[in-house]
Each structure stands twice: as structure tokens, then as C-alpha cells.
XYZ file of C-alpha atoms in Angstrom:
747
model
C 93.027 165.712 77.214
C 95.101 167.423 74.544
C 98.205 165.695 75.942
C 96.479 162.297 76.019
C 95.313 162.702 72.426
C 98.634 164.018 71.134
C 100.613 161.186 72.743
C 98.060 158.494 71.851
C 97.551 157.511 75.499
C 93.834 156.818 75.223
C 93.153 158.090 78.764
C 90.139 160.223 79.666
C 90.097 163.452 81.665
C 89.578 161.785 85.060
C 92.429 159.360 84.446
C 94.745 162.181 83.352
C 93.868 164.130 86.517
C 94.719 161.063 88.594
C 98.112 160.876 86.880
C 98.693 164.570 87.447
C 97.947 164.211 91.151
C 100.304 161.242 91.471
C 103.248 163.103 89.996
C 102.377 166.231 91.972
C 102.620 164.072 95.099
C 105.964 162.748 93.816
C 107.138 166.332 93.422
C 108.140 166.075 89.778
C 106.883 165.997 86.203
C 106.412 162.655 84.439
C 108.777 161.540 81.718
C 107.507 160.677 78.260
C 108.200 157.003 78.942
C 106.206 157.101 82.187
C 103.175 158.624 80.483
C 103.310 156.054 77.701
C 103.637 153.246 80.248
C 100.563 154.481 82.102
C 98.619 154.697 78.848
C 99.319 151.019 78.246
C 98.675 149.825 81.788
C 95.384 151.696 82.132
C 93.979 150.822 78.722
C 90.747 148.850 78.472
C 92.698 146.036 76.821
C 95.180 145.652 79.687
C 93.256 146.485 82.866
C 89.682 145.505 81.885
C 88.399 148.673 83.552
C 84.852 148.370 82.183
C 84.473 144.612 82.668
C 86.580 143.587 85.669
C 83.864 144.208 88.240
C 81.432 141.924 86.387
C 83.985 139.205 85.633
C 84.852 139.005 89.323
C 81.184 138.901 90.333
C 80.132 136.126 87.982
C 83.247 133.996 87.403
C 85.343 134.117 90.590
C 83.844 130.930 92.060
C 83.725 128.818 88.890
C 86.473 126.360 89.786
C 86.591 122.591 90.207
C 88.975 120.231 92.036
C 90.690 119.448 88.725
C 91.332 123.137 87.946
C 95.064 123.811 88.268
C 95.184 127.482 87.198
C 92.234 129.663 86.223
C 92.234 133.386 85.406
C 95.664 133.827 87.003
C 98.378 133.546 84.370
C 98.506 133.802 80.583
C 96.429 130.628 80.093
C 94.297 128.193 82.056
C 95.668 124.827 83.173
C 93.380 121.847 83.769
C 94.253 118.393 85.054
C 93.044 115.265 83.245
C 94.702 112.432 85.134
C 97.773 112.046 87.343
C 100.441 114.440 86.017
C 98.794 115.013 82.618
C 97.332 118.502 82.113
C 96.112 120.606 79.232
C 96.685 124.335 78.809
C 94.145 126.488 76.989
C 93.403 130.106 76.092
C 91.323 132.106 73.612
C 91.681 135.755 72.635
C 90.313 138.190 70.096
C 92.232 140.189 67.504
C 89.316 142.217 66.226
C 90.503 145.784 65.737
C 93.794 144.830 64.037
C 91.926 142.499 61.679
C 89.533 145.293 60.722
C 92.278 147.640 59.486
C 94.897 145.079 58.356
C 93.077 141.738 57.941
C 96.022 139.562 56.948
C 98.448 140.785 59.595
C 95.786 141.125 62.267
C 94.605 137.533 61.879
C 98.124 136.105 61.536
C 99.396 137.777 64.693
C 96.267 136.636 66.498
C 97.495 133.085 65.913
C 101.039 134.013 66.904
C 99.938 135.630 70.140
C 97.770 132.752 71.293
C 100.567 130.254 70.627
C 102.847 132.267 72.923
C 100.176 132.319 75.653
C 100.287 128.525 75.702
C 104.066 128.391 75.348
C 104.735 130.712 78.275
C 103.096 128.170 80.590
C 105.795 125.711 79.488
C 103.349 123.801 77.302
C 103.667 122.344 73.809
C 100.865 123.792 71.627
C 99.005 120.985 69.827
C 96.034 122.697 68.184
C 94.732 126.092 67.065
C 91.049 127.050 67.051
C 89.577 130.001 65.150
C 86.050 131.429 65.322
C 85.375 134.143 62.759
C 82.431 136.537 62.470
C 82.499 138.262 59.104
C 80.400 140.473 56.876
C 78.307 138.717 54.250
C 78.795 141.254 51.464
C 75.085 142.016 51.415
C 74.995 144.854 53.901
C 76.130 148.438 53.548
C 79.863 148.802 54.073
C 80.403 152.056 55.960
C 82.385 154.644 54.030
C 86.095 154.398 54.679
C 86.053 150.738 55.759
C 87.538 147.770 53.923
C 85.684 145.810 51.273
C 84.074 142.677 52.728
C 85.528 140.242 50.186
C 89.010 141.662 50.781
C 88.587 141.392 54.546
C 87.251 137.828 54.454
C 89.910 136.456 52.104
C 92.803 138.141 53.907
C 91.704 137.090 57.399
C 91.495 133.476 56.259
C 94.866 133.750 54.501
C 96.501 135.224 57.610
C 95.361 132.344 59.802
C 96.306 129.815 57.120
C 99.788 131.132 56.437
C 100.823 131.588 60.045
C 99.395 128.324 61.372
C 100.622 126.187 58.489
C 104.134 127.632 58.556
C 104.644 127.342 62.285
C 103.698 123.660 62.241
C 100.706 123.681 64.611
C 97.434 122.305 63.178
C 94.286 124.417 62.948
C 91.790 121.844 64.149
C 88.511 123.501 65.117
C 86.477 126.677 64.987
C 83.407 128.272 63.492
C 82.421 130.662 60.731
C 79.503 133.081 60.817
C 78.515 135.578 58.125
C 76.183 138.491 58.810
C 75.723 142.068 57.713
C 76.109 143.105 61.381
C 79.856 142.510 60.934
C 80.396 144.630 57.816
C 83.465 146.722 58.636
C 83.727 145.162 62.115
C 85.013 141.584 61.730
C 85.630 139.492 64.819
C 88.668 137.197 64.865
C 88.740 134.926 67.919
C 91.696 132.563 68.093
C 92.327 129.845 70.651
C 94.988 127.265 71.342
C 95.329 124.136 73.435
C 98.544 122.541 74.628
C 99.622 119.649 76.829
C 102.041 119.572 79.736
C 103.197 117.468 82.646
C 102.130 119.232 85.829
C 105.664 119.366 87.178
C 106.763 121.444 84.168
C 104.226 124.268 84.494
C 105.871 127.670 84.309
C 104.287 130.695 85.985
C 104.077 134.225 84.604
C 106.172 135.684 87.413
C 109.696 136.086 88.696
C 110.717 133.581 91.356
C 112.822 135.880 93.521
C 114.271 139.358 93.834
C 117.403 138.347 91.966
C 116.201 136.779 88.710
C 117.949 137.713 85.483
C 115.519 138.951 82.807
C 116.207 137.714 79.277
C 114.345 138.852 76.165
C 114.415 136.206 73.425
C 112.932 135.811 69.947
C 112.107 138.522 67.442
C 113.750 141.914 67.555
C 111.868 144.983 68.762
C 110.553 147.482 66.230
C 108.017 150.243 65.800
C 105.282 147.845 64.664
C 102.528 147.393 67.194
C 103.085 150.657 69.056
C 99.846 151.744 70.777
C 98.205 148.444 69.848
C 96.355 148.159 73.169
C 95.199 151.775 72.963
C 93.851 151.130 69.475
C 92.021 148.023 70.710
C 90.463 150.071 73.529
C 88.479 152.506 71.411
C 85.987 152.478 68.569
C 86.981 151.911 64.960
C 87.142 154.992 62.771
C 86.972 155.273 59.001
C 90.172 155.627 56.974
C 92.116 155.007 60.191
C 95.451 154.691 58.414
C 97.391 155.706 61.528
C 96.035 152.677 63.389
C 97.554 150.301 60.845
C 100.890 151.069 62.473
C 99.458 149.511 65.639
C 99.118 146.146 63.890
C 102.070 143.879 64.595
C 104.067 141.994 61.990
C 104.205 138.250 62.621
C 107.038 135.893 61.700
C 106.107 132.194 61.985
C 109.568 131.167 60.793
C 110.999 132.557 64.048
C 108.149 131.100 66.123
C 108.951 127.440 65.404
C 112.531 127.505 66.764
C 111.344 129.753 69.597
C 108.859 127.072 70.665
C 111.509 124.354 70.511
C 114.075 126.399 72.448
C 111.644 127.444 75.180
C 110.399 123.886 75.693
C 113.946 122.526 75.829
C 114.975 125.111 78.408
C 111.849 124.527 80.467
C 112.253 120.742 80.430
C 115.768 121.235 81.817
C 114.458 123.405 84.648
C 116.295 126.522 83.519
C 113.318 128.906 83.509
C 112.028 130.412 86.763
C 109.115 132.177 85.067
C 108.153 133.575 81.684
C 105.614 135.684 79.878
C 104.959 136.443 76.252
C 105.125 139.993 74.922
C 101.639 140.645 73.630
C 99.461 143.670 74.350
C 101.558 146.427 75.905
C 104.861 144.739 75.046
C 107.633 144.896 77.632
C 105.622 147.450 79.591
C 102.987 144.869 80.483
C 105.128 141.733 80.605
C 107.935 142.999 82.831
C 105.664 144.869 85.212
C 103.212 141.998 85.631
C 105.968 139.392 86.118
C 107.739 141.410 88.782
C 104.599 142.403 90.674
C 103.242 138.824 90.637
C 106.538 137.628 92.103
C 106.547 140.258 94.851
C 109.507 142.116 93.390
C 110.472 145.236 91.519
C 112.508 145.480 88.356
C 115.400 147.261 86.704
C 115.435 147.231 82.903
C 118.093 148.627 80.576
C 116.261 149.516 77.377
C 119.491 150.063 75.458
C 120.174 146.318 75.848
C 117.026 145.426 73.884
C 117.810 144.249 70.343
C 115.954 146.495 67.895
C 114.965 146.216 64.242
C 115.929 149.793 63.498
C 118.193 152.488 64.844
C 116.999 155.563 66.660
C 114.084 154.036 68.558
C 113.117 156.154 71.545
C 113.040 154.594 75.024
C 109.241 154.734 75.235
C 108.918 153.097 71.813
C 111.104 150.193 72.934
C 109.122 149.870 76.157
C 105.615 149.679 74.635
C 106.356 148.096 71.239
C 104.258 144.999 70.554
C 106.616 143.443 68.007
C 105.896 139.747 67.693
C 107.701 136.497 68.538
C 109.201 137.755 71.819
C 109.294 136.101 75.230
C 110.523 137.511 78.538
C 112.196 134.937 80.775
C 113.168 135.061 84.436
C 116.295 132.942 84.949
C 118.525 132.249 87.928
C 122.061 133.596 87.525
C 123.588 130.110 87.531
C 121.382 129.059 84.582
C 122.183 131.987 82.283
C 125.087 130.356 80.435
C 123.227 127.100 79.802
C 120.063 128.779 78.546
C 122.131 131.123 76.377
C 123.665 128.068 74.742
C 120.203 126.735 73.894
C 119.199 130.019 72.245
C 122.434 130.096 70.262
C 121.879 126.505 69.124
C 118.471 127.506 67.739
C 119.908 130.709 66.242
C 117.561 132.928 68.240
C 118.362 136.567 69.053
C 118.411 137.193 72.807
C 119.725 139.723 75.292
C 119.960 140.154 79.039
C 117.969 143.321 79.667
C 117.680 143.548 83.446
C 116.817 141.838 86.698
C 114.225 141.614 89.432
C 115.074 143.564 92.581
C 113.701 144.072 96.104
C 110.881 146.566 96.455
C 107.958 147.141 94.133
C 109.198 149.790 91.752
C 109.967 149.524 88.066
C 113.019 151.492 86.985
C 113.989 151.900 83.349
C 117.345 153.059 82.116
C 118.433 154.108 78.655
C 122.209 154.259 78.509
C 122.918 156.048 81.803
C 119.641 157.954 82.035
C 116.784 156.965 84.344
C 113.741 157.316 82.069
C 111.093 155.760 84.324
C 110.701 155.200 88.046
C 107.185 154.131 88.982
C 105.503 152.188 91.753
C 104.266 148.894 90.321
C 101.243 149.097 92.579
C 100.289 152.444 91.034
C 101.158 151.313 87.522
C 98.783 148.362 87.819
C 96.064 150.168 89.800
C 94.038 150.970 86.724
C 90.569 152.418 87.175
C 87.620 150.074 87.652
C 84.266 151.315 86.400
C 80.789 150.087 87.197
C 79.185 151.069 83.922
C 75.418 151.663 84.057
C 73.155 149.221 82.263
C 69.480 148.728 81.525
C 68.071 146.246 84.025
C 66.396 143.666 81.799
C 67.203 139.961 81.803
C 65.003 138.285 79.203
C 63.688 139.659 75.949
C 59.951 138.916 75.602
C 58.811 139.115 72.002
C 55.523 138.322 70.338
C 55.582 135.289 68.064
C 55.810 136.033 64.358
C 54.541 133.245 62.102
C 56.676 133.165 58.989
C 54.777 132.600 55.775
C 54.775 129.071 54.371
C 56.765 128.891 51.133
C 54.988 128.003 47.903
C 57.424 125.169 47.195
C 59.135 123.534 50.179
C 61.719 121.739 48.064
C 62.876 125.028 46.534
C 62.951 126.548 50.023
C 65.179 123.747 51.294
C 67.625 124.382 48.460
C 67.762 128.090 49.367
C 68.486 127.102 52.964
C 71.340 124.831 51.842
C 72.845 127.701 49.820
C 72.892 130.080 52.785
C 76.422 131.048 53.839
C 75.883 129.864 57.417
C 74.394 126.511 56.374
C 76.647 125.661 53.449
C 79.849 123.629 53.513
C 82.854 125.460 54.956
C 85.399 123.513 52.912
C 86.646 126.524 50.878
C 87.961 127.815 54.204
C 88.905 124.824 56.329
C 90.687 122.944 53.542
C 93.232 125.778 53.466
C 94.376 124.850 56.972
C 96.715 122.020 57.915
C 94.770 119.834 60.363
C 97.141 116.924 60.858
C 100.686 118.280 61.244
C 102.271 116.849 64.433
C 100.112 113.701 64.081
C 97.893 114.299 67.124
C 94.623 114.861 65.254
C 92.256 111.933 65.806
C 89.138 113.595 64.392
C 89.517 116.452 61.914
C 87.071 119.334 61.351
C 85.564 117.185 58.598
C 84.874 113.451 58.563
C 83.473 110.795 56.251
C 84.452 109.139 53.002
C 87.365 110.612 51.021
C 86.175 113.603 48.991
C 82.715 113.201 50.541
C 83.398 114.586 53.992
C 80.981 116.435 56.226
C 81.578 118.719 59.190
C 82.406 117.091 62.507
C 80.669 118.311 65.659
C 83.995 118.646 67.434
C 87.593 117.894 66.606
C 89.518 115.448 68.776
C 93.237 115.463 69.614
C 95.177 112.768 71.422
C 97.090 114.221 74.341
C 100.357 112.347 73.909
C 101.898 109.184 72.501
C 101.667 107.244 75.754
C 98.065 107.772 76.809
C 94.597 106.873 75.442
C 93.252 110.227 76.636
C 91.983 112.719 74.105
C 90.665 116.282 74.031
C 87.660 117.424 72.013
C 87.143 121.058 71.064
C 84.110 123.085 70.025
C 84.001 126.863 69.591
C 81.384 129.369 68.484
C 78.551 131.728 69.384
C 74.828 131.579 68.613
C 74.645 135.109 67.210
C 71.136 134.683 65.793
C 69.958 133.932 69.326
C 72.081 136.338 71.398
C 70.921 139.313 69.350
C 67.331 138.481 70.365
C 67.985 137.663 74.021
C 71.553 137.864 75.414
C 70.818 135.648 78.427
C 68.986 132.803 76.712
C 71.065 133.252 73.554
C 74.240 132.711 75.577
C 72.574 129.672 77.136
C 72.016 128.401 73.579
C 75.715 128.981 72.884
C 76.751 127.016 75.969
C 74.318 124.185 75.234
C 75.467 123.877 71.603
C 79.099 123.587 72.614
C 78.089 121.020 75.236
C 76.080 118.998 72.709
C 78.918 119.144 70.163
C 81.244 117.450 72.642
C 78.661 114.810 73.537
C 78.210 114.063 69.820
C 81.857 112.985 69.743
C 81.347 110.771 72.783
C 83.462 113.048 74.975
C 82.605 114.533 78.357
C 82.501 118.370 78.710
C 85.328 119.399 81.016
C 86.108 123.146 80.925
C 85.022 126.485 79.464
C 87.012 129.324 77.922
C 85.307 132.550 76.892
C 86.086 135.312 74.409
C 83.496 138.028 74.959
C 82.912 140.399 72.038
C 80.632 143.381 72.605
C 80.029 146.940 71.470
C 80.499 150.308 73.148
C 80.616 149.917 76.968
C 79.304 153.469 77.345
C 76.022 152.259 75.836
C 73.700 151.053 78.623
C 72.129 148.468 76.338
C 75.546 146.972 75.538
C 76.401 146.680 79.231
C 73.042 144.973 79.816
C 73.937 142.481 77.074
C 77.362 141.934 78.637
C 76.008 141.392 82.158
C 73.277 139.028 80.975
C 75.735 136.944 78.957
C 78.047 136.585 81.956
C 75.102 135.580 84.105
C 74.146 132.874 81.617
C 77.696 131.476 81.492
C 77.778 131.386 85.289
C 74.374 129.692 85.592
C 75.248 127.038 83.012
C 78.680 126.312 84.484
C 77.354 126.126 88.030
C 74.673 123.639 86.987
C 77.149 121.356 85.202
C 80.102 121.992 87.566
C 82.285 123.303 84.749
C 85.186 125.679 85.440
C 85.812 128.852 83.439
C 89.595 128.626 83.211
C 90.555 131.460 80.845
C 88.937 134.352 79.061
C 89.120 137.566 77.118
C 86.967 140.670 76.710
C 86.852 142.768 73.540
C 84.815 145.967 73.728
C 84.327 148.967 71.439
C 83.327 146.777 68.505
C 81.121 149.424 66.962
C 81.000 152.001 64.202
C 79.296 155.151 65.401
C 76.086 154.054 67.107
C 76.054 150.676 65.348
C 77.207 148.020 67.814
C 77.887 144.429 66.891
C 75.334 141.957 68.267
C 76.447 140.430 71.572
C 78.926 137.726 70.575
C 80.093 135.687 73.574
C 82.294 133.128 71.851
C 82.648 129.971 73.915
C 85.395 127.390 73.528
C 84.488 124.219 75.398
C 86.909 121.355 75.985
C 85.819 117.755 76.446
C 87.844 114.712 77.462
C 87.772 111.022 76.687
C 89.715 108.221 78.324
C 89.796 106.333 75.027
C 90.014 108.358 71.832
C 89.410 105.210 69.759
C 85.774 105.191 70.945
C 84.699 108.604 69.645
C 81.685 109.203 67.389
C 81.401 111.139 64.138
C 78.199 112.436 62.465
C 78.403 110.664 59.092
C 76.060 107.735 58.428
C 77.823 104.375 58.732
C 75.458 101.575 57.703
C 72.783 100.987 55.067
C 69.562 99.954 56.784
C 70.365 101.479 60.157
C 67.637 103.370 62.016
C 67.464 107.141 62.519
C 66.154 108.451 65.845
C 65.309 111.993 66.902
C 65.908 112.589 70.600
C 64.983 115.588 72.741
C 62.035 117.882 73.345
C 61.336 121.187 71.613
C 58.571 123.714 71.116
C 59.790 124.004 67.511
C 59.940 127.782 67.546
C 61.788 129.498 64.699
C 63.115 132.202 67.048
C 66.909 132.370 66.907
C 67.100 130.161 63.825
C 69.151 130.737 60.709
C 65.925 130.429 58.738
C 64.313 133.403 60.482
C 67.550 135.356 60.009
C 67.482 134.545 56.289
C 63.938 135.917 56.159
C 64.977 138.945 58.239
C 62.254 138.114 60.750
C 62.530 137.874 64.543
C 60.180 134.954 65.162
C 59.328 135.511 68.828
C 61.098 134.734 72.120
C 63.815 132.123 72.519
C 62.959 128.813 74.111
C 65.025 128.425 77.297
C 67.571 125.626 77.564
C 66.390 122.605 79.564
C 69.545 121.833 81.520
C 68.006 118.861 83.323
C 67.303 117.232 79.957
C 70.819 118.037 78.746
C 72.258 116.462 81.889
C 70.272 113.304 81.105
C 71.790 113.180 77.628
C 75.253 113.568 79.124
C 74.688 110.677 81.508
C 73.156 108.380 78.874
C 75.700 109.029 76.123
C 78.630 108.581 78.493
C 77.071 105.368 79.845
C 76.375 103.757 76.451
C 79.150 105.166 74.245
C 81.022 101.848 74.252
C 77.970 99.651 73.672
C 78.318 99.503 69.892
C 74.633 100.224 69.268
C 75.273 103.914 68.445
C 76.803 104.328 64.993
C 76.739 108.131 64.753
C 75.360 111.202 66.541
C 74.722 114.734 65.320
C 73.060 117.597 67.165
C 70.409 119.839 65.637
C 71.621 123.407 65.469
C 72.269 125.804 62.570
C 69.759 125.127 59.796
C 67.569 122.855 61.908
C 66.594 119.216 61.380
C 66.932 119.332 57.591
C 70.567 120.490 57.657
C 71.515 117.976 60.353
C 70.060 115.095 58.330
C 71.779 116.244 55.156
C 75.137 116.733 56.879
C 75.014 113.158 58.182
C 74.292 111.954 54.665
C 76.870 114.193 52.933
C 79.672 112.394 54.773
C 78.704 109.023 53.320
C 77.430 107.582 50.064
C 74.044 106.885 51.652
C 70.694 108.622 51.568
C 67.776 108.436 53.977
C 64.017 108.207 54.202
C 62.533 110.149 57.127
C 58.911 110.658 58.182
C 58.446 113.804 60.277
C 54.696 113.369 60.818
C 54.984 112.325 64.469
C 57.562 114.898 65.506
C 55.181 117.620 66.667
C 51.781 119.083 65.737
C 53.434 122.113 64.157
C 53.929 123.262 60.590
C 56.447 121.552 58.320
C 58.388 124.826 58.261
C 58.974 124.641 62.004
C 59.755 120.927 61.975
C 62.459 121.369 59.356
C 64.104 124.654 60.371
C 63.629 125.130 64.132
C 66.874 125.096 66.133
C 65.358 125.117 69.622
C 65.725 122.456 72.292
C 68.425 119.918 73.107
C 67.849 117.694 70.111
C 70.054 114.985 68.625
C 69.927 112.620 65.671
C 71.171 109.101 66.462
C 72.013 106.430 63.918
C 71.422 103.056 65.579
C 72.741 99.793 64.158
C 70.410 97.205 62.621
C 68.870 94.907 65.207
C 69.825 97.173 68.133
C 66.667 99.319 68.114
C 64.931 97.728 71.103
C 68.119 97.875 73.140
C 68.577 101.553 72.252
C 65.000 102.507 73.076
C 65.265 100.814 76.449
C 68.596 102.492 77.201
C 67.345 105.990 76.295
C 63.805 105.730 77.661
C 64.577 108.547 80.117
C 64.461 111.140 77.316
C 61.985 111.817 74.520
C 62.854 109.374 71.724
C 61.246 109.051 68.289
C 62.084 106.608 65.514
C 61.798 108.762 62.376
C 63.532 106.962 59.531
C 66.107 104.722 57.964
C 69.433 105.082 56.162
C 68.893 103.830 52.623
C 69.476 104.508 48.940
C 71.095 107.541 47.372
C 68.306 110.099 47.852
C 67.169 112.419 50.618
C 63.471 111.665 51.113
C 61.337 113.490 53.686
C 57.667 112.676 54.199
C 55.015 114.465 56.272
C 51.488 113.062 56.612
C 52.106 110.796 53.609
C 53.104 113.779 51.468
C 56.620 113.856 50.034
C 58.259 117.127 51.063
C 61.670 116.413 49.539
C 63.042 113.849 47.131
C 66.440 114.767 45.762
C 69.664 112.884 45.192
C 72.213 113.391 47.930
C 74.826 114.068 45.253
C 72.887 117.001 43.772
C 72.233 118.518 47.195
C 75.849 118.055 48.220
C 77.020 119.913 45.105
C 74.864 122.898 46.093
C 76.142 122.698 49.679
C 79.799 122.588 48.641
C 79.492 125.674 46.431
C 77.643 127.850 48.935
C 80.633 129.958 49.970
C 82.109 130.490 46.511
C 80.715 134.000 46.127
C 82.090 135.252 49.450
C 85.309 133.220 49.833
C 86.147 131.928 46.366
């Protein structure tokens, strides 16, 4: 263990003994480069040793006929129609963002762009879901200030995405004291491709030339995967060296050059250099192609002199791609790289057999079986066997003044407008954005339920994107809370008039050696499987981030779900802002109106009982009805009820227009006003229906619980219960409060 610690390998005693036995069988001592290579390959980050057994159990059969590639290469590929596919992936960059927020977040964007690019796809949109401290909890000694962390994570995403010319189009933002010192940065990307142009992350033969192109190799990012495979420690200055340095100015020409070469059929296979650097990319490409490899490390272009062979091999320097190219294509592809002024070098080739040999000058510095290199340990971690959390109901005290309480709810970080963050991102570069993260009148926008991108210039097809996790619910009950997460993403896509099509996960959990954490992990996977099986949705790509804990304090289970929807006519999508004075407001969907899992109960620091389970049959009915009637013209806008409950959903619809509303909640349910306004349970939607279309709408949606609750009118928000006015405030005054909610944490 002393050797593992001294060399930064991150391997435990049993893994070191296994290495020792291998080299004893080989009849020799390992080289420094071989030990470092094994440390990368057997890290939690690279081989998923604590999660692989569960991922295989729950996700291996979640495919559909339109799934092209799932869980095989660097990103998932899904067919839409004919030869038109989309490529998608989501990953976390949590540990780097905790110690170096700006660089960690920026390189999270850079890495996910390369995952899409290495499939031969043009990236068209970035998605970010952030889970950050709220500045109200205790920051552990030796960890970064919350305001510094928040502002620098946002700046890192902004600067990289804006400079590389790919829009940041969707995401989510959650603030909680559970994330003080342990921020979560989940970044996704979607691209488009013609099926014939898909590139695989493998060599095509035993005689491919291996070309490294893009940024030069340096000492930044060394031991990045080892760092991401352990717990965070205070004042961990050494780990800051494991954070890569991104360069978006190099990324833009790299994207253009790779796509040009791929369109011309010059690339046999390619992989980006992310976690583990060359060590992971070269080994995985050769093994996947049934070959071995010979690499000359002295041919790698470096940022600095004197780099040791093992440093070159495991460096995670950014903006690098490894390409497999046929010998006859080398000159032509070299010309493309020179045209785009990109550094490149021929560093080796694929060879018969399944061994990876590394040379530095004339010295053989590594000679390992690829099968052994990639045969990382697989652990079946013990877990507590409990599926659902049963909690007694806690009845929160009625406030003295409901209007004042509503204003406090609007001010809450997780309910307030996210404009101080999302306005920093470019949403429209490339011109593919049909629906932005905010919609409505100029300077009066509200949040959209999902962003929508057109796929290309020649097709009416569009993609909708929704990403997030219901942390308030998962921390109560990981199974049902994950079901809430899945259902919210599903409803978000329906609110845009798009049909849910695929699922991508980014699973963030605490210490896998904690039996409670592994129970949370297993239950979340089970929920994703159950939901996807019911709705016939494929899980096409994913990521697992463990060891998100400080000491014994684990983050709450945070299974972030990115769900993609499709539409065959992006001109027919919906947005949540009110459209017409005098239109009718309907509340659809059943609920027990529990406050469990709500932002309101979290604000009050109360766990208000057990979560209501998701009614998937009801949700399926909504899917069928919305898809059937989306082109009828009777539906003017749709918004689902989620964070903040009914009151926030009504206000958000109004904030995007110049119109107020009058709503009577008397008939909703025989529960307290508190529950009617702030409950987030059930599959509930608000529909705005055009004047004179009410009877038609009620007939069309008679298969689900439908209530007419109000009208769009005036400039005020008016809510009535049993003839008593609960709220009467101008929309403008409430919007001002909503817009300023994040100033103290972001501004």
C-alpha cells in the first residue's frame, strides 16, 4: 500500500497483490509506466468496479428498435427517421469542480463535446445540471467558499461554451446545504449525424496508423481519474494538479477538422482523450478492434520538456483526439490538420495480438496484455435491503399570512428566476435553437419546460431536452424519488409537445463503502429500469460518480436524468407562457397533495411524510392525449407542476406574458390551502385553452382528471379559496421579487 500511495495509484491492498502476482507470473518486475497504467485502468472512474455489476443487471436490456448504439462507445446513438440520428452523452466533473471550480467546469464542457465529436457527430447543444451549496450551511474547514465556487463554476461553463461556438441550451440548477464543499457539475451534449457517418471508438484492423491530434500533452490532469475515484479531502492542493486546463480556441478548429476528415471517409475509428488520457484511449480502441498496439511516446507532442514516459501516457491534457487511420489516408488527413493549423503526430499503430507495447526512444517501457489491463476488479458492494422509505406524515404549521408566505416561496433560490445564470450563456449560436431555456415577451421571459433544437436545415424534426434530479424527493426515498425525477423529465418534454424518446443518466452518489449509499444507488437504478420498461424508453448512455462525500457526510442520492424528446414538426411546439387574455386555465391530473418531497417542506426543514408514488398509467394517458391533440389549436400553453407547486407554476406562466390570472382552488381537493399551493406530488399539468374551445378540450381530455380553475385576465395574480382571497398582487411586483432571488448567491 505504501507503493500505491507514493505513486498515486489509488489501488487497495487486494488489487496491489493481484498486480504483484501477475508480474511474478511474468517473471519480472513492473516498470513505473506499467504501474501507472494499471492505476488508471483499475480506477473507479475507468472500470466502474463498484457499479458495473448493478448497471449490467438493471440496464442491459433497456434497448429499443431505434437504438443504434447504447452503452458501447463514447456516446449513445439513436435513430429518428431514415438516416437521421442524434448522438448524446452526459458526464459529471464533480471532484475537479470542487477544488478548481472554473477549470473543472470548463473542462467538463470540453470533455463532453469530444465524446460527441468522436462519434463523427456535429455537437449542436450543451446541457448543464448543477447542484451547489446555498451559502447557508456550514462549509467544512479547508473547502472553498460557496460564493466563490458557484460563481466560478458558472463562469467556467459560460466561457468555454460561448467561445467554442456551441450553445448551452438546457439544464437545471439546485441549491442546498448538502452540497457545501461538494458541488456536482453534470454536463451533457447532443449532436446530429447521418447514420452512414458514425465513427466507432475502435481500430478497424491490425494495421491502422494511430494519430494524436489537437492540444499538446502536458502535466495537467495527471492522476485525474485516481482523484475522481476517492473522497474529497480538505486543503487538497495536490489534487488541483489533477484538474485539466481547457482551451476552447483549439476546440473549434478541432471540431471542424475532425468532421471534415470523417465526412471524407478518412477516419477508421477515433476516441477522445478524457479520463486516463492515452492510457485509456489507446488501450480501449485496440482491444475493441481485436488488436494490440505499439505506441512511441517520444513522438507525442508535449507542452514542456523532460516529461517522463508514464506522465505522457496518463496525462489528461485537453483538446486531444486519437484517430485510427488507414495508411493510404495519412497524407490526406495530415493536409486537413495542417489547413486548420492543428498540432498532430503519428504515434504508433495497431498490430496483431492483444498486447500494448510502449516505447520511449529505443526503450520498451511497457508490455502488458490488454485483457489483463482492462480486467479491472468488479465488486458486489453490500447494501441495506430496503426499497421504500415509509415515514409518518408531518403536518406543517399553517402560516399566519399566506400572502407573505407565498412571497417567501418566490424568493427561495430553487423557486426564483435563474436568469442571472442562464443569461450568461449563448443559447442561439449556430441557429438551431427553436425554443430557448426561457420564453415569452422580450424582457419578460419565463423558464421553458424543455429547450428544443432543430436537427438540421432540411428536416422538420426537432429534439427537446430536459435535465435534472428531484433531490428533495430522492433524499427521502431513493426509489420513488428517482421515479419523480423520471416523471418530471417526461412531463417537461410533453409540455413542449414532444414525445419522450431516450434516457441518459449521470448518477451521483456518496461513498460506495457505505451500505446505505449502495442501497440508494441500487434503488435508483431499479426505478430507472422500471420507468423505462413501462414506457419502452432506452437508456443509451450514462455515467457514475461516486465518493461524493466529506468524511461521513454523503451527498443525497442525485441521479441526474437527461431525457430527449422528438417532434416531427418543431413549428408545433408549446411553451408555458400565457398567450391570450380571456383564455381558460385547467388543472389536469390526480394528486394526494402531500408536501413530502416539496421545496416548501425543504424550506421549512421538515420531512413531510412518505412520497406519493408515480402513477405511470396516468402519465401514459397524458402522453397519448397530448400527442393526439397537439396540432388541434385548442391548447395555447402547457406547464407541469413541479418545484414550488401550483403557485409557482401559475406565476411562471404569467411571468412570461403581460397577463395576470384569477384562479379558484376551492374544488381542487379537500385539503389545506398550504397543500393545494405547494404540493409537488402527482402528474399534474396546467393547460391554457383558447376561448370558445373549452367544451372541445374537456371532451378530448375526459380520460384524465380535469378541473377548470380559472381565467387569464388583468395584470394581477388573484387566488381564491372558498370565496376568500388568498393572494392579490400585481404580476409585475411578484416578477421583480422572482428575478432578484439569486442575487445574493450568484450576483
